[in-house]
mmCIF file of C-alpha atoms in Angstrom:
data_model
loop_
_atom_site.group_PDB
_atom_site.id
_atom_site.type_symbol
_atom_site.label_atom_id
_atom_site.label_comp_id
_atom_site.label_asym_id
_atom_site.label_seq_id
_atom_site.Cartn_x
_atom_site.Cartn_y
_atom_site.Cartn_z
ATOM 1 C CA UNK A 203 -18.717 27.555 -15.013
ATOM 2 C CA UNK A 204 -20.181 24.467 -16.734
ATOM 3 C CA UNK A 205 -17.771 21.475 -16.206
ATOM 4 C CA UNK A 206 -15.687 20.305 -19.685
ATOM 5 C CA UNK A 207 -14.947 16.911 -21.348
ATOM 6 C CA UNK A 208 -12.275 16.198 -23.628
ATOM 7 C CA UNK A 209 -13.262 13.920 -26.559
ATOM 8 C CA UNK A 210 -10.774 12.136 -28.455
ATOM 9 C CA UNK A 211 -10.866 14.547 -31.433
ATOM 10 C CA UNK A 212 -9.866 16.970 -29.172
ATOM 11 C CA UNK A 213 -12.914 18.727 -29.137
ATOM 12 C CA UNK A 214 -15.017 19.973 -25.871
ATOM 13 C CA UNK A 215 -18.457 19.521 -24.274
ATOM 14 C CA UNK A 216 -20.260 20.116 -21.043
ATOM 15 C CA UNK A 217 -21.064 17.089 -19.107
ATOM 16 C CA UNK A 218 -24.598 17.334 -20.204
ATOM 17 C CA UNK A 219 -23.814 17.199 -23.793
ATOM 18 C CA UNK A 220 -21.191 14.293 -23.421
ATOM 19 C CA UNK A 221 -24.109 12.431 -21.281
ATOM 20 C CA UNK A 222 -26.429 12.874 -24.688
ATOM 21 C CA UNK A 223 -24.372 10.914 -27.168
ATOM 22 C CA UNK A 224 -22.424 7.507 -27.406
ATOM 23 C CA UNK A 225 -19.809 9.215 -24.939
ATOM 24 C CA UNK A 226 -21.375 8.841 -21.629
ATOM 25 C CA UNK A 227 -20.270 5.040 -21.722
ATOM 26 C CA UNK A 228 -16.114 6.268 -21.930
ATOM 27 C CA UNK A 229 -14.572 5.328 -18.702
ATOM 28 C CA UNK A 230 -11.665 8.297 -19.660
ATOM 29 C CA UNK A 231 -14.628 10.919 -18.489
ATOM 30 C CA UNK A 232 -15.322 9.076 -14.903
ATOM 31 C CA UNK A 233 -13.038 11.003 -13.059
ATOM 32 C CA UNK A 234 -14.266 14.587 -14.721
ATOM 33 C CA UNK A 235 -17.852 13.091 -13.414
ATOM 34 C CA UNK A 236 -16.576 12.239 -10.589
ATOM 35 C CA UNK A 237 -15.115 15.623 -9.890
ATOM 36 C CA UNK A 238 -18.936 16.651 -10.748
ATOM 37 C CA UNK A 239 -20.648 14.587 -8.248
ATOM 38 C CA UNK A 240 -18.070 15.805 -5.269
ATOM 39 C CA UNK A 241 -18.872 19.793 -6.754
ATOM 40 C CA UNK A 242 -22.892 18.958 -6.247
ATOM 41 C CA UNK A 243 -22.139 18.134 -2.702
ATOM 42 C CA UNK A 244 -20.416 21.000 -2.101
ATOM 43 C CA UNK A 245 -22.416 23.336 -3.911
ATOM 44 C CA UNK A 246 -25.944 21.864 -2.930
ATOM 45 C CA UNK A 247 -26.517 21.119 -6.352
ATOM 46 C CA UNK A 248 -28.056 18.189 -8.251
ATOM 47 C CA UNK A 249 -28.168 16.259 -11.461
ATOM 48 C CA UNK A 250 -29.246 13.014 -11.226
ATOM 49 C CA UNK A 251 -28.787 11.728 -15.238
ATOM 50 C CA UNK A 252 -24.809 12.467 -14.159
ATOM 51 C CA UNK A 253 -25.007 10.446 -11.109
ATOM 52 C CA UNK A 254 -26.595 7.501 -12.648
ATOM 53 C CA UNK A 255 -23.923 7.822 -15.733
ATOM 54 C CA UNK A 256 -21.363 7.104 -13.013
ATOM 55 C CA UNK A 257 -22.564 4.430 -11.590
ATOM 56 C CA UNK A 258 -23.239 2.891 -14.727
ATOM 57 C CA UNK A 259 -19.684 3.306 -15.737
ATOM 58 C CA UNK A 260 -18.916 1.497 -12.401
ATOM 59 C CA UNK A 261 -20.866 -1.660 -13.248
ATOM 60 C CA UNK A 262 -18.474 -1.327 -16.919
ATOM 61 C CA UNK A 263 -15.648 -0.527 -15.151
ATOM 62 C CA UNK A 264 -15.716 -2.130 -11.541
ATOM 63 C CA UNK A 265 -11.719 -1.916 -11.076
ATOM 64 C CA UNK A 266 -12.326 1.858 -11.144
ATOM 65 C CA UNK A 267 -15.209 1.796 -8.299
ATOM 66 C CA UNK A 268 -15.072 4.664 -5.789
ATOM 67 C CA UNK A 269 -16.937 4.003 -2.833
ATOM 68 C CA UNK A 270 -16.662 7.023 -1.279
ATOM 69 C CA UNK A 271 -18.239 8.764 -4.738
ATOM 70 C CA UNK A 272 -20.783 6.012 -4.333
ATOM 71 C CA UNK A 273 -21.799 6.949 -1.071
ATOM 72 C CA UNK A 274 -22.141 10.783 -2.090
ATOM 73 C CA UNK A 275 -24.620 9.636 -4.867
ATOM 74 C CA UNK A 276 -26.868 7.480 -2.425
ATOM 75 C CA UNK A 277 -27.400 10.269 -0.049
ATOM 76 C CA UNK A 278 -27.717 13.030 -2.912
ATOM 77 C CA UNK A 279 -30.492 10.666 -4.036
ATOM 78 C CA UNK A 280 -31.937 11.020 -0.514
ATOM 79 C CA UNK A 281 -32.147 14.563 -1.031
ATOM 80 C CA UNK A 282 -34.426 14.277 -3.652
ATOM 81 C CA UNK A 283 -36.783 12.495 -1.983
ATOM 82 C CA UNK A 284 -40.197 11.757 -2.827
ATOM 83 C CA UNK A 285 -38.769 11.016 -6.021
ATOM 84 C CA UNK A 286 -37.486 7.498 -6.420
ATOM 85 C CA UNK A 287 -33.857 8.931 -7.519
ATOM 86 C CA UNK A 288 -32.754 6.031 -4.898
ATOM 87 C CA UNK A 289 -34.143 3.430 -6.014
ATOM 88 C CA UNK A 290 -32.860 3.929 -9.533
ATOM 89 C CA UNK A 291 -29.331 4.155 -7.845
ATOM 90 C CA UNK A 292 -29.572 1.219 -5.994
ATOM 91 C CA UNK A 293 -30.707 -1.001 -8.748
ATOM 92 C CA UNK A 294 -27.393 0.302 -10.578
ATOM 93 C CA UNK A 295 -25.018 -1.424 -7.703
ATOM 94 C CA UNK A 296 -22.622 -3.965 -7.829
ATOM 95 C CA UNK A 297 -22.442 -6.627 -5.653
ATOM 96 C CA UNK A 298 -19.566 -5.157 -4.092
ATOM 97 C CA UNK A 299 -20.934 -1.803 -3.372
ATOM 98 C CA UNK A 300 -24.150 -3.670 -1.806
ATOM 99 C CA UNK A 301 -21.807 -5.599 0.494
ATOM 100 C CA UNK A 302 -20.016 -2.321 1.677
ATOM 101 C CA UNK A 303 -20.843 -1.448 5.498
ATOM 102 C CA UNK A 304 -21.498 2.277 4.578
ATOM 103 C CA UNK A 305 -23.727 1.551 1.947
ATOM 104 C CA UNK A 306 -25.713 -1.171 4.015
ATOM 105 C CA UNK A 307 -25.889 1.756 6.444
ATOM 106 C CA UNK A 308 -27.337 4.110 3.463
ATOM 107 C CA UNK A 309 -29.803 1.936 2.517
ATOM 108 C CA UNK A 310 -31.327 1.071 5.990
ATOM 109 C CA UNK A 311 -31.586 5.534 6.631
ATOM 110 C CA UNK A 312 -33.712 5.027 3.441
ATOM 111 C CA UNK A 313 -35.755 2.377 4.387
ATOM 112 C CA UNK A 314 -36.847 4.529 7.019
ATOM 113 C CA UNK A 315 -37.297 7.429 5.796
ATOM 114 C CA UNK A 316 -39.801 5.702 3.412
ATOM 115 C CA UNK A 317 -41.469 4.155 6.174
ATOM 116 C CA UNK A 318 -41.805 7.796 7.336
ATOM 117 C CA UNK A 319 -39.567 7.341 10.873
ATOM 118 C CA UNK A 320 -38.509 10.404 10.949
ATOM 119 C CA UNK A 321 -37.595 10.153 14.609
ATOM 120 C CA UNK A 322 -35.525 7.059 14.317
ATOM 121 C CA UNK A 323 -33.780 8.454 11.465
ATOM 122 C CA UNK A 324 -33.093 11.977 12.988
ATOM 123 C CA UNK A 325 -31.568 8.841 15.814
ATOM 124 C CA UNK A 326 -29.632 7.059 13.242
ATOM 125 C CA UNK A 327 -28.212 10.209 11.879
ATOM 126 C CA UNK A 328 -26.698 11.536 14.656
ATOM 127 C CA UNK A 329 -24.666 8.421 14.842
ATOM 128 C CA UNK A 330 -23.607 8.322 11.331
ATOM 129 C CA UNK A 331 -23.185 12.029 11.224
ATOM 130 C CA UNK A 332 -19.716 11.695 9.524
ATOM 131 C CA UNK A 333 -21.572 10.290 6.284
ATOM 132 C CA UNK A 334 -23.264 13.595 5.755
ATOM 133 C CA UNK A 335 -20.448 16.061 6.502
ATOM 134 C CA UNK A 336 -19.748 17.216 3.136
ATOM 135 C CA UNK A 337 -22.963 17.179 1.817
ATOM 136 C CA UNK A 338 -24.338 20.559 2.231
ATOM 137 C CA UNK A 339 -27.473 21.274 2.669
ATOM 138 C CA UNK A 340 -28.447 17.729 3.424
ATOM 139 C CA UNK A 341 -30.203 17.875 6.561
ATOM 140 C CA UNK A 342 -32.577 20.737 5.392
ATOM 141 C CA UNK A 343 -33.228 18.327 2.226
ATOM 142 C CA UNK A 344 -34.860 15.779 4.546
ATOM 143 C CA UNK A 345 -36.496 18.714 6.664
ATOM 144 C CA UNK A 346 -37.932 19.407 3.101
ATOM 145 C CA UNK A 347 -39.064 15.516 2.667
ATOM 146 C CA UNK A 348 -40.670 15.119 6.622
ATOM 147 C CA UNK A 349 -42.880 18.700 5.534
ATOM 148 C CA UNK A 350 -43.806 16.958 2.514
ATOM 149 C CA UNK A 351 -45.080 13.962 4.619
ATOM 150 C CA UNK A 352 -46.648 15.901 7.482
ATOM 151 C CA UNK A 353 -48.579 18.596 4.631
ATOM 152 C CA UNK A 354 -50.006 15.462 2.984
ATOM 153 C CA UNK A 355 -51.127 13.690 6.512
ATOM 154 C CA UNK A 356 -52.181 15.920 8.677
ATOM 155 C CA UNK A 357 -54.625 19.049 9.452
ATOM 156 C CA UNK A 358 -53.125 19.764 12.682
ATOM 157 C CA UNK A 359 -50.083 18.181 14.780
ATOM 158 C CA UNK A 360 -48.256 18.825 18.036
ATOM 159 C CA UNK A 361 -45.771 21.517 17.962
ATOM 160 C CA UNK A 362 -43.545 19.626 20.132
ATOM 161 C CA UNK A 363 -44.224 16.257 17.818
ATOM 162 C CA UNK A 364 -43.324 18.769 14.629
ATOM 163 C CA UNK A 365 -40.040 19.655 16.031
ATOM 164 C CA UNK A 366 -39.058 15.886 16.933
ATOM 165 C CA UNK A 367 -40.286 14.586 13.314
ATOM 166 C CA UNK A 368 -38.073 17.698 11.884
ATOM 167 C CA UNK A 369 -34.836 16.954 14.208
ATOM 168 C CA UNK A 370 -35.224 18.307 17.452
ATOM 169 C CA UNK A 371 -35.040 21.990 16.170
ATOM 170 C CA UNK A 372 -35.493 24.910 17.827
ATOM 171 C CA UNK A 373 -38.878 27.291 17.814
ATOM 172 C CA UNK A 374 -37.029 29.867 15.799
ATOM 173 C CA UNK A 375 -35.871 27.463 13.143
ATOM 174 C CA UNK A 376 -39.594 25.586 13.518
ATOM 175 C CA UNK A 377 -41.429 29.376 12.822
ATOM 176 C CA UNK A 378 -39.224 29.674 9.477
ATOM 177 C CA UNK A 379 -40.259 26.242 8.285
ATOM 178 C CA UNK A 380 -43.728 27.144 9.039
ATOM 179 C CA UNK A 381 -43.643 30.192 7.268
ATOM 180 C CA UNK A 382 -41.790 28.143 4.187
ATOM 181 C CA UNK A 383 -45.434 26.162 4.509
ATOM 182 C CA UNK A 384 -47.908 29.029 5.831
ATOM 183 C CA UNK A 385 -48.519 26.693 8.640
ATOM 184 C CA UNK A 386 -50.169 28.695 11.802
ATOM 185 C CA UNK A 387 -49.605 28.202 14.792
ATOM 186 C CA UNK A 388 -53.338 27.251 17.164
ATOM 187 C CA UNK A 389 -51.916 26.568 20.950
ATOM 188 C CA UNK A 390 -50.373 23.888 21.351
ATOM 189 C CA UNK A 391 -51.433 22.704 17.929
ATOM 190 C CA UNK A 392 -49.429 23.747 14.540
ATOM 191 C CA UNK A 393 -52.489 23.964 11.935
ATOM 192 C CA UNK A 394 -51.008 22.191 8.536
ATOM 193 C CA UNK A 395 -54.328 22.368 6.761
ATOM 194 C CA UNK A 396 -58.025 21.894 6.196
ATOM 195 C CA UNK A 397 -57.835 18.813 4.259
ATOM 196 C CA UNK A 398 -61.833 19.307 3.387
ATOM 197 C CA UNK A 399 -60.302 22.456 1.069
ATOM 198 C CA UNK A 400 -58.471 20.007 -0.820
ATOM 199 C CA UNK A 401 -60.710 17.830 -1.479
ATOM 200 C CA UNK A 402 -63.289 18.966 -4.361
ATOM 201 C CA UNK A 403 -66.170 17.301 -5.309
ATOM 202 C CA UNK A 404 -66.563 16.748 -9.138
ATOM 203 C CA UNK A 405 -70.509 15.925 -10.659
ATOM 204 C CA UNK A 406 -70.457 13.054 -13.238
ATOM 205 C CA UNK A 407 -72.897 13.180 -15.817
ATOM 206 C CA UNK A 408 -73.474 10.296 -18.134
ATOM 207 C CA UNK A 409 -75.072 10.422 -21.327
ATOM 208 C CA UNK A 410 -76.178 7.094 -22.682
ATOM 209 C CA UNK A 411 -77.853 7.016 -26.121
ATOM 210 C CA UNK A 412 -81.487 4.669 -26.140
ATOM 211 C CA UNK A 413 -79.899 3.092 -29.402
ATOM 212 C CA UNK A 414 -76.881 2.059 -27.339
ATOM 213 C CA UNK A 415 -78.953 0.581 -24.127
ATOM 214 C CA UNK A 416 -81.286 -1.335 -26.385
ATOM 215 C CA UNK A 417 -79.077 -3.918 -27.150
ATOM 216 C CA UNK A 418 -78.126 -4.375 -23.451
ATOM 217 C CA UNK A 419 -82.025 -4.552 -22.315
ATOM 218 C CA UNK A 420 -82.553 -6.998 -24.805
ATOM 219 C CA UNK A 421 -80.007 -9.795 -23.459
ATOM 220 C CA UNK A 422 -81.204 -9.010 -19.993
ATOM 221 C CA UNK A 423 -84.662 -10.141 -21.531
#
């Protein structure tokens, strides 16, 4: 069941229709976006333009900042990654919220997971584990990111390093991953895939007119 707004006139909308008009700015509809943003955690759902809307009515609104609804945004972002979903999130703080401990710690987990640590992070994690409790799905979200990074980098890798960079998981989990990827197993090796198959060569073939190289001989003259 699509979540409702109320507008003034009494009339309702889904959140996605309120978010399309002059209404997304009225600070009466945080706390039904709010209420959103808490539902995509728990339902492993995602809709970014909603997230942003709520941060945005932070920065008009800052005596109704949530922190903990912050925090929920930031690492939903993360779950979206390659996109740049964070970025656009950050650059929508307050100075207050970029002060906050938690969201200092947020912000460092994404630093590295764009640096592609994947180790450190699964590390860093398991410390902050608390942040990610209610965010379901979350950890298989970054699983998805570290396959996107390994299928772009490499034609074979370790099996063992492939479990590390995925979390320290377990060979059953790793063959269902692989089988999400149609990764093979060769020994000791995982084979990702033959990056010569993805790389096609393409012929060029210019056709320059006489009239159009004549004038272009003649300065060279």
């Amino acid at each position: 069941m699509p979540h409702m707004v109320t507008m003034e006139n009494g009339q309702s909308q889904t959140i996605q229709e309120m978010l399309g008009c002059i209404e997304r700015y009225n600070p009466d509809h945080l706390k039904t976006l709010e209420a959103y943003v808490e539902d995509q955690a728990r339902g492993n759902t995602y809709d970014l333009e909603a997230n942003l809307a709520v941060l945005k009515l932070y920065q008009f609104n800052p005596h109704m900042l949530n922190f903990d609804i912050t925090y929920t945004i930031l690492l939903k972002c993360l779950t979206n990654l390659p996109h740049t979903d964070f970025v656009m999130a950050k650059c929508l703080l307050l100075p207050q919220q970029m002060k906050d401990e938690t969201v200092q710690i947020i912000i460092n987990l994404a630093d590295i997971l764009e640096r592609a640590d994947f180790t450190l992070f699964w590390q860093r994690a398991e410390v902050n584990q608390t942040l990610f409790r209610h965010i379901n799905g979350f950890h298989d979200s970054i699983r998805k990111f570290v396959c996107h990074v390994v299928g772009t980098t490499f034609q074979t890798i370790r099996k063992e390093l492939l479990k590390e960079l995925l979390g320290g998981i377990e060979d059953s989990t790793l063959d269902q991953w692989m089988k999400k990827y149609g990764w093979k197993h060769q020994g000791s090796l995982i084979l990702i895939a033959a990056q010569d198959d993805k790389i096609k060569t393409k012929n060029i073939t210019e056709k320059i007119e006489f009239d159009n190289l004549g004038g272009l001989m003649a300065q060279c003259l």
